[in-house]
């Protein structure tokens, strides 16, 4: 038989046992709300009356968000180790492949119906590991999940945590995990690999081992119904013991052609060129992440605004996309001639001599000179011959 509101009652007990008065009082408030929804107004009233009699120290320390005592800080740097935000529902834009979106939805359902699932013996700890290349939407997905759940998002800055002095990291972790237990929220460990690299890593083995062990202990001590998200760009570096702590695992792939089209459309919005060849754009952006598409779109839009145009220039859009690939591949393209040769090699049809002349405001003859001649000193090393280049 399921016992109503057992989660809240256990949290109140946990708060008392850990001397975390804020945790107890927040969950008692939540219990009163739920009882009232059930029609148990008298019992709800009695709980609230008790809460009103809380020692002044507890009542005053609590801020409007329900957290007590200010954000946890690193003792050495005095920097906050947590960042709190409450992304409003509907404010986060995310384009995901169907399968990925479905898995996020299943996770949201598991959070919303946790008590029912537990009563049926089918609950799993609410912990999800998001992994994939940079810019594929991991941080954005965490924000989206928090906004859908209507819970504050508490993001741990793993870089701050690890950069702190030896031995201090474990203390920082403890403070973070204590803090998030105070009230329902989503704890998000971003750039998680900074904390959870494999135990066999050559660098600072002793310290890293201590960090991983402390991390695992903190995760194990966390209530199963506290929502924990972690994101990593380097999933291969994660310790297998870390993987086991996350029953929900979400790979975020680079967008495929159809998804790239969707992202381009949403990012360019009304700035899209009127006769744009959308299919060429999504084909030529193969390998680009959502973040790259966003960046290229913003660049092109800014260019349009400064030029007093209502639409992005199509050639300019492709130019910026191509240059962003050059950057990702590590080509510096220091001279104008390097840049022009790169574009020409990238696609001779999009970047015809005439189009290049228009984009760079020089004569076609001059462009031809750049392309044929031996101008840029670094041209040979930066130039990537594509098969269709003539
Ligand atoms: N799938 C996507 N749909 C929509 N926007 C995306 C997507 N992936 C990335 N972006 C955009 O790129 C930016 C960076 O994404 P982010 O979530 O920080 O990537 P990650 O955390 O995986 O490195 C975000 O501001 C977001 O707007
Ligand atoms: Mg990120």
Coordinates of C-alpha atoms and ligand atoms in Angstrom, one line a residue:
X1 CA 0.0 0.0 0.0
X2 CA 1.3 3.4 -0.8
X3 CA 1.6 5.9 2.0
X4 CA 0.6 9.4 0.9
X5 CA 3.3 12.1 0.8
X6 CA 5.9 9.8 2.2
X7 CA 8.6 11.6 0.2
X8 CA 7.9 14.9 2.0
X9 CA 7.7 13.2 5.4
X10 CA 11.1 11.5 4.9
X11 CA 12.6 14.8 3.7
X12 CA 11.4 16.5 6.9
X13 CA 13.0 13.7 8.9
X14 CA 16.2 13.9 6.9
X15 CA 16.4 17.6 7.5
X16 CA 16.0 17.1 11.3
X17 CA 18.6 14.4 11.4
X18 CA 21.1 16.5 9.5
X19 CA 20.3 19.7 11.5
X20 CA 19.2 21.2 8.2
X21 CA 16.2 23.2 9.6
X22 CA 15.6 24.9 6.3
X23 CA 15.2 21.5 4.6
X24 CA 12.7 20.4 7.3
X25 CA 10.7 23.6 7.1
X26 CA 10.6 23.8 3.3
X27 CA 9.3 20.2 3.0
X28 CA 6.8 20.8 5.8
X29 CA 5.5 23.7 3.8
X30 CA 5.3 21.5 0.7
X31 CA 3.5 18.8 2.7
X32 CA 0.9 21.4 3.9
X33 CA 0.3 22.5 0.3
X34 CA -0.2 18.9 -0.9
X35 CA -2.5 18.1 2.0
X36 CA -4.5 21.2 1.2
X37 CA -4.8 20.0 -2.4
X38 CA -6.1 16.7 -1.0
X39 CA -8.8 18.6 0.9
X40 CA -7.1 18.1 4.3
X41 CA -7.3 21.8 5.1
X42 CA -7.3 21.4 8.9
X43 CA -4.1 19.3 9.0
X44 CA -2.5 21.7 6.5
X45 CA -3.4 24.5 8.8
X46 CA -1.9 22.9 11.8
X47 CA 1.4 22.3 10.0
X48 CA 1.5 25.9 8.8
X49 CA 0.8 27.1 12.3
X50 CA 3.8 25.1 13.5
X51 CA 5.9 26.6 10.8
X52 CA 4.9 30.1 11.8
X53 CA 6.3 29.4 15.2
X54 CA 9.7 28.4 13.7
X55 CA 12.6 30.0 15.6
X56 CA 13.3 33.5 14.3
X57 CA 16.8 32.4 13.2
X58 CA 15.4 29.9 10.7
X59 CA 12.6 32.1 9.4
X60 CA 14.8 35.1 8.9
X61 CA 17.7 33.3 7.3
X62 CA 15.5 31.9 4.6
X63 CA 15.3 34.0 1.5
X64 CA 12.4 34.2 -0.9
X65 CA 13.6 31.2 -2.9
X66 CA 13.5 29.0 0.2
X67 CA 17.2 28.6 0.6
X68 CA 19.1 29.4 3.7
X69 CA 22.5 31.0 4.4
X70 CA 23.5 32.3 1.0
X71 CA 25.2 30.3 -1.8
X72 CA 28.0 27.9 -0.9
X73 CA 31.4 29.5 -1.6
X74 CA 34.9 28.2 -2.1
X75 CA 37.0 29.1 1.0
X76 CA 40.1 30.0 -1.0
X77 CA 38.8 32.0 -3.9
X78 CA 35.6 33.2 -2.2
X79 CA 33.8 32.4 -5.5
X80 CA 30.3 30.9 -5.4
X81 CA 30.4 27.3 -6.3
X82 CA 26.7 27.2 -7.3
X83 CA 24.8 29.4 -9.7
X84 CA 21.0 29.6 -9.2
X85 CA 18.6 30.3 -12.0
X86 CA 14.9 29.8 -12.6
X87 CA 14.4 29.5 -16.4
X88 CA 10.7 30.4 -17.0
X89 CA 8.6 27.7 -18.7
X90 CA 8.5 28.1 -22.5
X91 CA 11.6 30.4 -22.5
X92 CA 14.0 27.7 -23.6
X93 CA 14.3 26.8 -27.3
X94 CA 15.6 23.4 -28.1
X95 CA 15.6 21.3 -31.3
X96 CA 16.3 17.6 -30.6
X97 CA 16.0 14.4 -32.6
X98 CA 12.7 12.5 -31.8
X99 CA 14.3 9.7 -29.9
X100 CA 16.3 12.1 -27.7
X101 CA 13.3 14.3 -26.9
X102 CA 11.3 11.1 -26.0
X103 CA 14.0 10.1 -23.5
X104 CA 13.9 13.5 -21.9
X105 CA 10.2 13.2 -21.7
X106 CA 10.4 9.8 -20.0
X107 CA 12.8 11.4 -17.5
X108 CA 10.3 14.2 -16.8
X109 CA 7.5 11.7 -16.3
X110 CA 9.7 9.7 -13.8
X111 CA 10.2 12.9 -11.8
X112 CA 6.5 13.9 -11.9
X113 CA 5.3 10.5 -10.9
X114 CA 8.1 9.5 -8.6
X115 CA 5.8 8.6 -5.7
X116 CA 3.6 6.4 -7.8
X117 CA 6.5 4.6 -9.3
X118 CA 8.1 4.0 -5.9
X119 CA 4.9 2.7 -4.5
X120 CA 4.9 0.2 -7.4
X121 CA 8.5 -0.7 -6.8
X122 CA 9.4 0.8 -10.2
X123 CA 11.3 4.0 -9.3
X124 CA 14.8 4.7 -10.3
X125 CA 17.0 7.5 -8.8
X126 CA 16.3 10.7 -10.7
X127 CA 19.7 11.1 -12.1
X128 CA 20.6 11.7 -15.7
X129 CA 24.0 12.0 -17.5
X130 CA 24.0 14.1 -20.7
X131 CA 26.9 13.6 -22.9
X132 CA 28.1 14.6 -26.4
X133 CA 30.3 17.0 -28.4
X134 CA 30.5 20.6 -27.3
X135 CA 27.6 22.8 -28.4
X136 CA 25.1 19.9 -28.9
X137 CA 22.7 21.4 -26.3
X138 CA 23.6 19.7 -23.0
X139 CA 23.5 22.9 -20.9
X140 CA 20.4 24.0 -22.8
X141 CA 18.7 20.6 -22.1
X142 CA 19.4 21.0 -18.4
X143 CA 17.8 24.4 -18.4
X144 CA 14.8 23.0 -20.4
X145 CA 14.3 20.2 -17.9
X146 CA 14.3 22.6 -14.9
X147 CA 11.9 25.0 -16.7
X148 CA 9.5 22.1 -17.6
X149 CA 9.6 20.9 -13.9
X150 CA 9.1 24.5 -12.7
X151 CA 12.1 24.0 -10.3
X152 CA 15.2 26.2 -9.7
X153 CA 18.3 25.1 -11.5
X154 CA 21.4 25.0 -9.3
X155 CA 24.4 24.7 -11.5
X156 CA 27.7 23.7 -9.9
X157 CA 30.8 25.3 -11.4
X158 CA 33.0 22.3 -11.5
X159 CA 36.0 24.4 -12.7
X160 CA 35.8 26.5 -9.5
X161 CA 35.5 23.4 -7.4
X162 CA 38.5 21.7 -8.9
X163 CA 40.8 24.7 -9.0
X164 CA 40.5 25.1 -5.3
X165 CA 43.3 23.9 -3.0
X166 CA 44.0 20.3 -2.3
X167 CA 41.5 18.7 0.1
X168 CA 39.1 21.7 -0.2
X169 CA 37.2 20.2 -3.1
X170 CA 35.6 17.5 -1.0
X171 CA 34.4 20.1 1.4
X172 CA 33.0 22.2 -1.4
X173 CA 31.1 19.2 -2.7
X174 CA 29.6 18.5 0.7
X175 CA 28.4 22.1 1.0
X176 CA 26.8 21.9 -2.5
X177 CA 25.0 18.6 -1.8
X178 CA 23.7 19.9 1.6
X179 CA 22.5 23.1 0.1
X180 CA 20.5 21.5 -2.7
X181 CA 18.7 19.2 -0.3
X182 CA 16.9 22.2 1.3
X183 CA 14.1 22.3 -1.1
X184 CA 13.0 20.7 -4.4
X185 CA 15.3 21.8 -7.2
X186 CA 17.5 20.5 -10.0
X187 CA 21.2 20.1 -9.2
X188 CA 23.3 20.3 -12.4
X189 CA 26.9 19.3 -12.4
X190 CA 28.1 21.0 -15.6
X191 CA 31.5 20.1 -17.3
X192 CA 31.3 17.1 -15.1
X193 CA 34.5 15.5 -16.4
X194 CA 36.5 18.1 -14.5
X195 CA 35.3 16.2 -11.4
X196 CA 34.8 12.7 -12.5
X197 CA 37.7 11.8 -14.7
X198 CA 38.8 8.2 -14.6
X199 CA 40.5 7.2 -11.4
X200 CA 43.5 5.9 -13.4
X201 CA 44.2 9.4 -14.9
X202 CA 48.0 10.2 -14.8
X203 CA 47.5 13.8 -13.6
X204 CA 47.2 14.4 -9.9
X205 CA 46.1 10.8 -9.3
X206 CA 45.9 11.2 -5.5
X207 CA 43.7 14.3 -5.5
X208 CA 41.5 13.1 -8.3
X209 CA 40.9 9.8 -6.6
X210 CA 39.9 11.7 -3.5
X211 CA 37.5 13.9 -5.5
X212 CA 35.9 10.9 -7.3
X213 CA 35.4 9.1 -4.0
X214 CA 33.9 12.2 -2.4
X215 CA 31.7 12.7 -5.4
X216 CA 30.4 9.1 -5.3
X217 CA 29.7 9.3 -1.6
X218 CA 27.8 12.5 -2.0
X219 CA 25.7 11.1 -4.9
X220 CA 25.0 8.0 -2.8
X221 CA 23.9 10.1 0.1
X222 CA 21.5 12.1 -2.0
X223 CA 17.9 11.2 -1.7
X224 CA 16.7 9.2 -4.7
X225 CA 14.1 11.8 -5.6
X226 CA 16.5 14.7 -5.8
X227 CA 16.9 15.6 -9.5
X228 CA 20.5 15.4 -10.4
X229 CA 21.8 16.2 -13.9
X230 CA 25.4 16.0 -15.1
X231 CA 26.9 17.0 -18.5
X232 CA 30.1 15.9 -20.0
X233 CA 32.0 16.5 -23.3
X234 CA 34.4 13.6 -22.6
X235 CA 32.2 10.7 -21.7
X236 CA 35.1 8.3 -22.3
X237 CA 37.0 9.9 -19.5
X238 CA 34.3 9.1 -16.9
X239 CA 34.8 6.5 -14.3
X240 CA 32.6 3.4 -14.8
X241 CA 31.6 3.8 -11.1
X242 CA 30.2 7.3 -12.1
X243 CA 28.2 5.8 -15.0
X244 CA 26.5 3.3 -12.6
X245 CA 25.1 6.2 -10.5
X246 CA 23.1 7.5 -13.4
X247 CA 20.2 5.3 -14.4
X248 CA 19.2 7.8 -17.2
X249 CA 21.8 8.3 -19.8
X250 CA 21.3 10.7 -22.7
X251 CA 23.7 10.9 -25.7
X252 CA 23.3 14.2 -27.5
X253 CA 24.3 13.8 -31.2
X254 CA 25.3 16.4 -33.7
X255 CA 22.2 17.5 -35.5
X256 CA 21.4 15.6 -38.7
X257 CA 20.3 17.3 -41.9
X258 CA 16.6 17.7 -41.0
X259 CA 17.4 19.0 -37.6
X260 CA 20.0 21.4 -38.9
X261 CA 17.3 22.8 -41.2
X262 CA 15.0 23.3 -38.2
X263 CA 17.8 25.0 -36.2
X264 CA 18.8 27.3 -39.0
X265 CA 15.1 28.3 -39.5
X266 CA 14.6 29.1 -35.9
X267 CA 17.9 30.9 -35.5
X268 CA 17.6 33.1 -38.6
X269 CA 13.9 33.8 -38.1
X270 CA 12.7 36.7 -40.1
X271 CA 16.3 37.6 -41.1
X272 CA 16.4 34.6 -43.4
X273 CA 17.3 35.6 -47.0
X274 CA 14.1 35.5 -49.2
X275 CA 15.2 33.0 -51.8
X276 CA 17.6 31.0 -49.6
X277 CA 18.5 27.5 -50.7
X278 CA 17.7 25.9 -47.4
X279 CA 18.6 22.4 -48.5
X280 CA 22.1 23.6 -49.6
X281 CA 22.5 25.3 -46.2
X282 CA 21.6 22.3 -44.2
X283 CA 23.7 20.0 -46.5
X284 CA 26.8 22.3 -46.3
X285 CA 26.5 22.6 -42.5
X286 CA 27.1 18.9 -42.0
X287 CA 29.2 18.4 -38.8
X288 CA 28.1 21.8 -37.3
X289 CA 26.7 21.7 -33.8
X290 CA 23.6 23.7 -32.7
X291 CA 25.9 26.1 -31.1
X292 CA 27.9 26.7 -34.3
X293 CA 24.6 27.3 -36.2
X294 CA 23.5 29.8 -33.6
X295 CA 26.8 31.6 -33.7
X296 CA 26.9 31.9 -37.5
X297 CA 23.3 33.1 -37.5
X298 CA 24.0 35.7 -34.9
X299 CA 27.1 36.9 -36.8
X300 CA 25.2 37.2 -40.1
X301 CA 22.3 39.0 -38.4
X302 CA 24.6 41.5 -36.8
X303 CA 26.2 42.1 -40.2
X304 CA 22.7 42.7 -41.7
X305 CA 21.7 45.1 -38.9
X306 CA 24.9 47.2 -39.3
X307 CA 24.4 47.2 -43.1
X308 CA 20.8 48.4 -42.5
X309 CA 19.3 45.3 -44.2
X310 CA 16.2 43.4 -43.2
X311 CA 17.6 40.1 -44.3
X312 CA 20.9 38.3 -44.1
X313 CA 22.9 38.1 -47.3
X314 CA 23.0 34.5 -48.5
X315 CA 26.6 34.6 -49.6
X316 CA 27.6 36.2 -46.4
X317 CA 25.8 33.4 -44.4
X318 CA 27.7 30.7 -46.3
X319 CA 31.0 32.6 -46.0
X320 CA 30.6 32.8 -42.2
X321 CA 29.6 29.1 -42.0
X322 CA 32.6 28.1 -44.0
X323 CA 35.0 30.2 -42.0
X324 CA 33.6 28.7 -38.8
X325 CA 34.6 25.3 -40.1
X326 CA 38.1 26.6 -40.9
X327 CA 38.4 27.7 -37.3
X328 CA 37.2 24.4 -35.9
X329 CA 39.7 22.6 -38.0
X330 CA 42.4 24.8 -36.7
X331 CA 43.2 26.9 -39.9
X332 CA 44.0 30.5 -38.9
X333 CA 43.5 31.9 -42.5
X334 CA 45.6 34.9 -41.6
X335 CA 45.6 36.7 -45.0
X336 CA 42.8 37.7 -47.3
X337 CA 44.1 35.4 -49.9
X338 CA 44.1 32.4 -47.5
X339 CA 40.5 33.2 -46.7
X340 CA 39.4 33.4 -50.3
X341 CA 41.3 30.2 -51.3
X342 CA 39.6 28.4 -48.4
X343 CA 36.1 29.5 -49.5
X344 CA 36.9 28.6 -53.1
X345 CA 38.0 25.1 -52.1
X346 CA 35.1 24.6 -49.8
X347 CA 32.6 25.1 -52.6
X348 CA 33.3 26.4 -56.1
X349 CA 29.7 26.7 -57.0
X350 CA 28.6 28.8 -54.0
X351 CA 31.8 30.8 -54.1
X352 CA 32.1 31.5 -57.8
X353 CA 34.8 34.0 -58.7
X354 CA 32.1 36.6 -59.3
X355 CA 30.4 36.0 -55.9
X356 CA 33.8 36.2 -54.1
X357 CA 34.4 39.5 -55.9
X358 CA 31.1 40.8 -54.7
X359 CA 31.6 39.6 -51.1
X360 CA 35.1 41.1 -50.8
X361 CA 34.3 44.1 -52.9
X362 CA 37.2 43.5 -55.4
X363 CA 37.3 42.7 -59.1
X364 CA 36.8 39.2 -60.4
X365 CA 40.3 39.5 -61.9
X366 CA 41.7 40.2 -58.5
X367 CA 40.0 37.2 -57.1
X368 CA 41.3 35.1 -59.9
X369 CA 44.7 36.4 -59.1
X370 CA 44.4 35.3 -55.5
X371 CA 43.1 31.9 -56.4
X372 CA 45.7 31.2 -59.1
X373 CA 48.6 33.0 -57.7
X374 CA 50.9 32.1 -54.9
X375 CA 50.0 34.9 -52.6
X376 CA 49.3 33.8 -49.0
X377 CA 52.6 32.5 -47.6
X378 CA 50.8 29.9 -45.6
X379 CA 48.4 29.0 -48.4
X380 CA 49.9 25.6 -49.1
X381 CA 49.5 24.6 -45.4
X382 CA 46.1 26.0 -44.9
X383 CA 44.5 25.0 -48.1
X384 CA 42.4 21.9 -48.1
X385 CA 41.8 20.6 -51.6
X386 CA 38.4 19.3 -52.0
X387 CA 37.6 16.9 -54.8
X388 CA 35.4 19.3 -56.7
X389 CA 37.8 22.2 -56.6
X390 CA 38.9 23.3 -60.1
Ligands
LIG1 N1 19.8 21.1 -30.3 C1 19.8 22.4 -30.2 N2 18.6 23.2 -30.4 C2 18.6 24.5 -30.3 N3 19.7 25.2 -29.9 C3 20.8 24.6 -29.6 C4 20.9 23.2 -29.8 N4 22.2 22.8 -29.5 C5 22.9 23.9 -29.1 N5 22.0 25.0 -29.3 C6 22.4 26.4 -29.0 O1 23.8 26.5 -28.8 C7 24.1 27.1 -27.6 C8 25.1 26.3 -26.8 O2 24.5 25.1 -26.4 P1 24.9 24.4 -25.0 O3 23.6 23.7 -24.5 O4 25.6 25.3 -24.1 O5 25.9 23.2 -25.5 P2 26.7 22.2 -24.7 O6 26.4 22.4 -23.2 O7 26.3 20.9 -25.2 O8 28.2 22.5 -25.0 C9 22.9 27.3 -26.8 O9 22.7 28.7 -26.5 C10 21.7 26.9 -27.7 O10 20.9 28.0 -28.1
LIG2 MG1 27.6 23.1 -21.7

